[in-house]
Short mmCIF file of C-alpha atoms in Angstrom, two decimals:
data_model
loop_
_atom_site.label_atom_id
_atom_site.label_comp_id
_atom_site.label_asym_id
_atom_site.label_seq_id
_atom_site.Cartn_x
_atom_site.Cartn_y
_atom_site.Cartn_z
CA MET A 1 -0.01 -0.04 0.02
CA THR A 2 2.80 2.44 0.89
CA LEU A 3 4.46 1.83 -2.49
CA MET A 4 1.20 2.63 -4.34
CA VAL A 5 0.68 5.83 -2.32
CA HIS A 6 4.32 6.80 -2.98
CA ARG A 7 3.96 6.24 -6.75
CA LEU A 8 0.69 8.05 -7.02
CA ALA A 9 1.76 11.04 -4.97
CA ALA A 10 5.05 11.34 -6.82
CA PHE A 11 3.23 11.20 -10.15
CA VAL A 12 0.77 13.89 -9.07
CA ALA A 13 3.61 16.15 -7.75
CA ILE A 14 5.68 15.89 -10.89
CA MET A 15 2.62 16.48 -13.13
CA CYS A 16 1.62 19.57 -11.08
CA ILE A 17 5.05 21.15 -11.33
CA ALA A 18 5.41 20.25 -15.00
CA THR A 19 1.92 21.69 -15.72
CA PHE A 20 2.57 24.90 -13.80
CA PHE A 21 5.93 25.27 -15.55
CA SER A 22 4.73 24.66 -19.09
CA ALA A 23 1.50 26.59 -18.64
CA THR A 24 3.45 29.63 -17.36
CA ILE A 25 5.73 29.62 -20.35
CA PHE A 26 2.86 29.13 -22.75
CA VAL A 27 0.66 31.87 -21.27
CA GLU A 28 3.58 34.31 -21.13
CA LEU A 29 4.34 33.73 -24.82
CA PHE A 30 0.79 33.64 -26.16
CA GLY A 31 -1.55 34.92 -23.45
CA THR A 32 -3.04 38.21 -22.29
CA GLY A 33 -2.63 39.90 -18.97
CA GLU A 34 -5.97 38.46 -18.00
CA SER A 35 -4.96 34.92 -18.90
CA ILE A 36 -1.71 35.33 -16.93
CA ALA A 37 -3.68 36.46 -13.94
CA THR A 38 -6.09 33.56 -14.28
CA LEU A 39 -3.28 31.04 -14.50
CA LYS A 40 -1.44 32.54 -11.47
CA SER A 41 -4.73 32.33 -9.57
CA LEU A 42 -5.26 28.66 -10.52
CA ILE A 43 -1.70 27.78 -9.54
CA VAL A 44 -2.36 29.05 -6.04
CA TRP A 45 -5.90 27.62 -5.83
CA PRO A 46 -6.36 24.66 -6.39
CA GLY A 47 -2.81 24.04 -7.58
CA LEU A 48 -0.87 24.44 -4.41
CA PHE A 49 -3.53 22.55 -2.46
CA ILE A 50 -2.92 19.57 -4.67
CA LEU A 51 0.86 19.98 -4.96
CA VAL A 52 1.85 20.47 -1.33
CA PRO A 53 0.07 17.36 0.04
CA SER A 54 1.37 15.27 -2.88
CA ILE A 55 4.99 16.28 -2.12
CA ALA A 56 4.47 15.64 1.55
CA LEU A 57 3.00 12.18 0.79
CA THR A 58 5.82 11.45 -1.59
CA GLY A 59 8.44 12.32 1.00
CA GLY A 60 6.70 10.56 3.88
CA SER A 61 6.00 7.40 2.02
CA GLY A 62 9.49 7.43 0.53
CA PHE A 63 11.09 7.58 3.96
CA ALA A 64 8.78 4.81 5.18
CA LEU A 65 9.80 2.64 2.17
CA ALA A 66 13.50 3.41 2.71
CA LYS A 67 13.50 2.12 6.35
CA ALA A 68 13.97 -1.41 5.09
CA ARG A 69 16.55 -0.48 2.49
CA SER A 70 20.07 0.81 2.40
CA GLY A 71 22.64 1.62 -0.24
CA ARG A 72 23.93 4.45 -2.29
CA LEU A 73 20.68 5.06 -4.25
CA VAL A 74 18.58 5.21 -1.08
CA GLN A 75 21.01 7.67 0.53
CA GLN A 76 21.06 9.86 -2.56
CA LYS A 77 17.27 9.96 -2.64
CA LYS A 78 17.21 10.88 1.02
CA LYS A 79 19.64 13.71 0.44
CA ARG A 80 17.58 15.22 -2.40
CA MET A 81 14.21 15.24 -0.62
CA PRO A 82 14.98 17.98 1.92
CA PHE A 83 16.22 20.22 -0.85
CA ILE A 84 13.04 19.51 -2.93
CA GLY A 85 10.85 20.33 0.10
CA ALA A 86 12.77 23.44 1.07
CA ASN A 87 12.80 24.74 -2.49
CA GLY A 88 9.00 24.26 -2.57
CA ILE A 89 8.27 25.86 0.74
CA LEU A 90 10.83 28.65 0.73
CA VAL A 91 10.85 29.56 -2.98
CA LEU A 92 7.97 28.11 -5.09
CA ILE A 93 5.07 28.75 -2.69
CA PRO A 94 6.00 32.38 -1.88
CA CYS A 95 6.70 33.08 -5.57
CA ALA A 96 3.34 31.64 -6.54
CA VAL A 97 1.49 33.81 -3.95
CA PHE A 98 3.35 37.00 -4.85
CA LEU A 99 2.86 36.42 -8.62
CA ASP A 100 -0.87 35.79 -8.09
CA ARG A 101 -1.28 38.96 -6.07
CA TRP A 102 0.68 41.12 -8.58
CA ALA A 103 -1.04 39.57 -11.62
CA SER A 104 -4.50 40.09 -10.08
CA VAL A 105 -3.91 43.83 -10.06
CA GLY A 106 -2.10 43.90 -13.43
CA ALA A 107 1.31 44.67 -11.98
CA PHE A 108 3.42 43.09 -14.71
CA ASP A 109 6.55 45.02 -13.99
CA THR A 110 10.22 44.17 -13.53
CA HIS A 111 9.59 42.70 -10.08
CA PHE A 112 6.93 40.39 -11.48
CA TYR A 113 9.27 39.02 -14.14
CA VAL A 114 12.25 38.66 -11.83
CA VAL A 115 10.14 36.66 -9.40
CA GLN A 116 8.70 34.65 -12.24
CA GLY A 117 12.21 33.87 -13.44
CA ILE A 118 13.11 32.69 -9.96
CA GLU A 119 9.96 30.57 -9.83
CA LEU A 120 10.70 28.94 -13.25
CA LEU A 121 14.31 28.29 -12.23
CA ALA A 122 13.25 26.74 -8.88
CA GLY A 123 10.56 24.70 -10.65
CA ALA A 124 13.05 23.38 -13.19
CA ILE A 125 15.44 22.42 -10.35
CA ASN A 126 12.65 20.59 -8.52
CA LEU A 127 11.53 18.81 -11.72
CA THR A 128 15.11 17.72 -12.32
CA LEU A 129 15.61 16.51 -8.78
CA MET A 130 12.29 14.68 -8.74
CA GLY A 131 13.07 13.09 -12.09
CA VAL A 132 16.43 11.86 -10.77
CA ASN A 133 14.70 10.47 -7.71
CA MET A 134 12.20 8.71 -9.90
CA ARG A 135 14.99 7.20 -11.99
CA ASP A 136 16.74 5.99 -8.86
CA GLY A 137 13.48 4.57 -7.58
CA PHE A 138 13.09 2.63 -10.82
CA ARG A 139 16.64 1.30 -10.40
CA LEU A 140 15.93 0.30 -6.80
CA ASN A 141 12.86 -1.75 -7.72
CA GLY A 142 14.52 -3.30 -10.83
CA ARG A 143 12.45 -1.47 -13.49
CA LEU A 144 15.54 0.18 -14.80
CA ARG A 145 19.03 -1.26 -14.99
CA ARG A 146 21.79 0.43 -13.12
CA SER A 147 24.46 2.03 -15.28
CA ALA A 148 27.98 0.63 -15.04
#
């Protein structure tokens, strides 16, 4: 059961971040101020209320699964998770809230785009780290061969 929860929560978390990331780029390139404001609002609600619990469930279930395991891959996954969580709590959530507030009043100024750049960078970092954790998880359960 823990493994199923872990897989589902990880999938939801990765899909949320990937969706937020790609939608942000798409709406910035092709959208209007109103569509940017709508997207930023949707990222905060319901987006963060889906993402935050899914990351917490992924981390908690991952630590529970790792109790019975040891080795280099398990240790590397354990080292990445605090950074993923801290990046989300300290960077991604505040950025999302500020961007939503500024977009809702049409404040698309330098501050908005600097914070959005920070948000995109932090999102890309989290996606990369989560992808590497997923790869290592596949290696741990035998779905992917370990490289020599």
